[in-house]
PDB file of C-alpha atoms in Angstrom:
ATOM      1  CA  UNK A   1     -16.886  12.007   8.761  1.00  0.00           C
ATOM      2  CA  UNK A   2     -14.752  10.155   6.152  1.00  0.00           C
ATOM      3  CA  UNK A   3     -14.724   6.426   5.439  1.00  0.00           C
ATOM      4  CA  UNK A   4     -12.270   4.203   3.045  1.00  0.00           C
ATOM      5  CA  UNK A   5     -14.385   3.105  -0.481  1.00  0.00           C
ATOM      6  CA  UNK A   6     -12.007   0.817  -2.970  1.00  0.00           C
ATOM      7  CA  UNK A   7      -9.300   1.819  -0.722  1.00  0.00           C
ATOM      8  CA  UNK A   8     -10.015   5.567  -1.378  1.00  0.00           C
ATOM      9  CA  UNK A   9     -10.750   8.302   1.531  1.00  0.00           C
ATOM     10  CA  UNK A  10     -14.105   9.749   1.173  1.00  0.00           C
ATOM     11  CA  UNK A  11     -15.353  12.626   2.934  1.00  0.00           C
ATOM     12  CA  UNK A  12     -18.448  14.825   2.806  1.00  0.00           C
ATOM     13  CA  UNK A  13     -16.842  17.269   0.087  1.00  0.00           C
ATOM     14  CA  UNK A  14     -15.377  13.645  -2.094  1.00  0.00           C
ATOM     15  CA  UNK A  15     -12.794  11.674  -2.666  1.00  0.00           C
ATOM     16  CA  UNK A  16      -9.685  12.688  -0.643  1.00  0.00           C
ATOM     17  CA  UNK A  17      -6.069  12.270  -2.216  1.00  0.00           C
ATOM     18  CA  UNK A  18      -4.191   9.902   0.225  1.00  0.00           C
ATOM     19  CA  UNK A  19      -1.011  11.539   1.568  1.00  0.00           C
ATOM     20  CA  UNK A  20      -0.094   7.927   3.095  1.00  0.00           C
ATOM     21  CA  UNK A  21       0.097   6.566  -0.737  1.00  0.00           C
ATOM     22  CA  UNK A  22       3.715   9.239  -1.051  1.00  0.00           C
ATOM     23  CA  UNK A  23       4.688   7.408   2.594  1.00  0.00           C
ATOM     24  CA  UNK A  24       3.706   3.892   1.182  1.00  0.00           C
ATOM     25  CA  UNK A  25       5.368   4.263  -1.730  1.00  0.00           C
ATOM     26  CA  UNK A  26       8.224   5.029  -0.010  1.00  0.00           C
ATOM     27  CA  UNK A  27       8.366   2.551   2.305  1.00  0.00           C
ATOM     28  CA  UNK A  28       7.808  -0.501  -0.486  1.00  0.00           C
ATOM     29  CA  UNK A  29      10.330   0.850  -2.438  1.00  0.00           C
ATOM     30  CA  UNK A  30      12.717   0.801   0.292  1.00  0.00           C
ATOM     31  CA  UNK A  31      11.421  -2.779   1.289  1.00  0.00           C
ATOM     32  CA  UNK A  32      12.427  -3.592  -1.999  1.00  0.00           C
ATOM     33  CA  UNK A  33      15.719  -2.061  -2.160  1.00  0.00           C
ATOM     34  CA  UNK A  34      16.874  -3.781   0.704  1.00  0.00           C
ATOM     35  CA  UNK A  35      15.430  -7.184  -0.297  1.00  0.00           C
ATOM     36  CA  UNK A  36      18.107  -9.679  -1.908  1.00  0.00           C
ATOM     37  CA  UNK A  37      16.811 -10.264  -5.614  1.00  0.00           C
ATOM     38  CA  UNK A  38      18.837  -9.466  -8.337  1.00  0.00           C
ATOM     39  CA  UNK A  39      18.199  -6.129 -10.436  1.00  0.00           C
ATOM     40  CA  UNK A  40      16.249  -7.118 -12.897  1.00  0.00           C
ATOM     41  CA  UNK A  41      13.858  -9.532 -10.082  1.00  0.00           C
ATOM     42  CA  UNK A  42      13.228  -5.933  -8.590  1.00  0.00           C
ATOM     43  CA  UNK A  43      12.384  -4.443 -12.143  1.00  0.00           C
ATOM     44  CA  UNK A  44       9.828  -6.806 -12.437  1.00  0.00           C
ATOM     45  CA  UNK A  45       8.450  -6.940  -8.676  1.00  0.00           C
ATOM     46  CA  UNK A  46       8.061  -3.021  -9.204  1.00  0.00           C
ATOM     47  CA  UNK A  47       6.310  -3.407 -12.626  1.00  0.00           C
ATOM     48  CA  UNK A  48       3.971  -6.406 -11.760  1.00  0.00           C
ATOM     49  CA  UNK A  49       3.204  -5.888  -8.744  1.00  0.00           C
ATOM     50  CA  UNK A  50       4.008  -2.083  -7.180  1.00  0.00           C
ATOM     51  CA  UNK A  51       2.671   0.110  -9.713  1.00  0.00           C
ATOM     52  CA  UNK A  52      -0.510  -1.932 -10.283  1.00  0.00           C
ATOM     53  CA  UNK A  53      -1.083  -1.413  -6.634  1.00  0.00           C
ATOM     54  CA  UNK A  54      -0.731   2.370  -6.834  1.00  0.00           C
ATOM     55  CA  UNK A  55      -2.679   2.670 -10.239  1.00  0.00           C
ATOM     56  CA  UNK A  56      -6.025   2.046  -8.723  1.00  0.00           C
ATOM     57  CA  UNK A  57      -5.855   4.594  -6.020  1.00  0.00           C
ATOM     58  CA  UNK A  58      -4.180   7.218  -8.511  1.00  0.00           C
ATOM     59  CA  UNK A  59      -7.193   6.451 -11.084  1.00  0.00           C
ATOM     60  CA  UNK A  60     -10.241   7.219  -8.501  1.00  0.00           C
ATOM     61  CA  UNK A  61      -8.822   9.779  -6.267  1.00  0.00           C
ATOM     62  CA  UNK A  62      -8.006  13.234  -7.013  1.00  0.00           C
ATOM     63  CA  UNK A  63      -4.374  13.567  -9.320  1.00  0.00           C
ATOM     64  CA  UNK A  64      -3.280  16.556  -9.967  1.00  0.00           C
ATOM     65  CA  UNK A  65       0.261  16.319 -12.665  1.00  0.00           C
ATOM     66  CA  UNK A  66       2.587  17.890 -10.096  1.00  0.00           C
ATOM     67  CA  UNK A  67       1.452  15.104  -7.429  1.00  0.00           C
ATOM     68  CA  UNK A  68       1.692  12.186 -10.483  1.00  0.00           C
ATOM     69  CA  UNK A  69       4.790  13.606 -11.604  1.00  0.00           C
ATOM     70  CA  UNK A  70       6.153  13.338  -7.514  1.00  0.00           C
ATOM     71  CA  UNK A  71       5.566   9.350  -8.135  1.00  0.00           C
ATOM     72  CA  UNK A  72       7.883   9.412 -11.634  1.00  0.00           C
ATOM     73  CA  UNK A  73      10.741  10.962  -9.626  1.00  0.00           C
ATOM     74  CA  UNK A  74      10.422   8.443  -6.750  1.00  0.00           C
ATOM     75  CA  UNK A  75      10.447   5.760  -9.334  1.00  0.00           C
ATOM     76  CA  UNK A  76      13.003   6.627 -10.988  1.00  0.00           C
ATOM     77  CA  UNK A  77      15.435   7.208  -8.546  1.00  0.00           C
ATOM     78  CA  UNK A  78      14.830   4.059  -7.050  1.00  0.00           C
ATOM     79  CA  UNK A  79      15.802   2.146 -10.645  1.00  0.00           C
ATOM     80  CA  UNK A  80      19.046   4.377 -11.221  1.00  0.00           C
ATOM     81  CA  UNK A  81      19.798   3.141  -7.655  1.00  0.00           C
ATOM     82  CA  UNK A  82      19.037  -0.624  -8.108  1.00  0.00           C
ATOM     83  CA  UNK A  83      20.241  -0.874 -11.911  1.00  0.00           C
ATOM     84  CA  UNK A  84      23.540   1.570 -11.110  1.00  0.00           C
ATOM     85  CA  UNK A  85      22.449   3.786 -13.889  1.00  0.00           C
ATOM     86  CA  UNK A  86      24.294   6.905 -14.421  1.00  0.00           C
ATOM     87  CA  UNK A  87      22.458  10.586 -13.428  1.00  0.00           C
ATOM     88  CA  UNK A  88      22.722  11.908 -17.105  1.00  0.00           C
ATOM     89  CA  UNK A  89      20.514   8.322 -17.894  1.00  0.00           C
ATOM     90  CA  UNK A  90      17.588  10.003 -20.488  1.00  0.00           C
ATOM     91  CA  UNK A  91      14.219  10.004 -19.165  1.00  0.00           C
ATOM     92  CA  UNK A  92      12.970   7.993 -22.433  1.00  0.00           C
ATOM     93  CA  UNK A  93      14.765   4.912 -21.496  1.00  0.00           C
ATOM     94  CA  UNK A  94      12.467   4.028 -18.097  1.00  0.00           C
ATOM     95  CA  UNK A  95       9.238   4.829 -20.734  1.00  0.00           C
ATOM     96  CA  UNK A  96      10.179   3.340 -23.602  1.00  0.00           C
ATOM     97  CA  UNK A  97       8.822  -0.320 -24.715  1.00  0.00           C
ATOM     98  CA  UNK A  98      11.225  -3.523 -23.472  1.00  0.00           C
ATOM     99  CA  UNK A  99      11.167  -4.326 -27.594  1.00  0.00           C
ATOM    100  CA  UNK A 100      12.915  -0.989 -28.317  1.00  0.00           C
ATOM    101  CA  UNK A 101      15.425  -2.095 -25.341  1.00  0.00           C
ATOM    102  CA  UNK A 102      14.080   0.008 -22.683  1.00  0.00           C
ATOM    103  CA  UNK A 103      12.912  -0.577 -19.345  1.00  0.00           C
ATOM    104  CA  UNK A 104       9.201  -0.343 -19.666  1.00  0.00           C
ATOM    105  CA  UNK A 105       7.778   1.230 -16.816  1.00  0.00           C
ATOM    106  CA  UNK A 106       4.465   3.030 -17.760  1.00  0.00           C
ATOM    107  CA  UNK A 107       4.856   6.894 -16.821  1.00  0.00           C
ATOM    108  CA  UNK A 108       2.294   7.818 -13.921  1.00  0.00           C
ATOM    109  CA  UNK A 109       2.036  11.450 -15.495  1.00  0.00           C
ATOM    110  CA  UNK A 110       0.526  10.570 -18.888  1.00  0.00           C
ATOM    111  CA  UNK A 111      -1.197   6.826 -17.751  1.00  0.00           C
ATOM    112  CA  UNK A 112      -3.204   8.231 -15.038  1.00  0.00           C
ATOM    113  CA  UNK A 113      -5.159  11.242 -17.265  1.00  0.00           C
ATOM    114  CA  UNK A 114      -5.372   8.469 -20.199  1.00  0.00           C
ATOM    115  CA  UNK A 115      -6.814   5.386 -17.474  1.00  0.00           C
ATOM    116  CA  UNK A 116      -9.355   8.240 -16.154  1.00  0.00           C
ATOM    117  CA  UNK A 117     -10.768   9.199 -19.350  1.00  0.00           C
ATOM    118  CA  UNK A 118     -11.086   5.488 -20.108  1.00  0.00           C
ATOM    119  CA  UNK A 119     -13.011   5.208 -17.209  1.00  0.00           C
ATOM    120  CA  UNK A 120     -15.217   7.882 -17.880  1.00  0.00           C
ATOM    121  CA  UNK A 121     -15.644   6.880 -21.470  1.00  0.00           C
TER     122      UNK A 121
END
């Protein structure tokens, strides 16, 4: 049988990676397209409150960098769409720091590993 721990699905062979999390994520990005604040109010809803909601889950279940690397793409098409960026738009500029003039959004393929080994450590 499996049961929810720390928001996680558990079953009898572990920790179960939660195909709902792609659907949520999704669905709150969407909720937050379509809500009225301005571009840079949805820049920081997505980087205060979103991705700290996702990092938990991504930290204790099992990642793999093909599934982490699914949740950069989503994120980053949802900021070209809000902040009208162009497609040729480098990838550095949603990972670099907001002091180099850069958007600042951590990237889910390289946090994750780095958070678990913390965690381990």
């Amino acid at each position: 049988d499996a049961y929810k721990y720390l928001g996680i699905l558990i079953t009898a062979g572990g920790a179960k990676q939660r195909e709902s999390s792609k659907n949520e994520l999704k669905n709150r990005l969407g909720n937050i397209s379509k809500a009225p604040p301005k571009p840079h109010q949805r820049l920081n809803i997505l980087r205060q409150f979103l991705l700290p909601k996702f990092l938990h889950t991504l930290v204790f279940a099992p990642t793999n960098t093909s599934y982490l690397k699914w949740f950069d793409i989503i994120i980053r098409s949802a900021l070209r769409s809000w902040l009208k960026l162009p497609k040729d738009t480098p990838i550095a500029f949603f990972y670099a720091n907001v002091k180099a003039g850069r958007l600042g959004i951590p990237s889910l393929r390289h946090v994750i590993p780095y958070l678990k080994k913390n965690r381990l450590n």
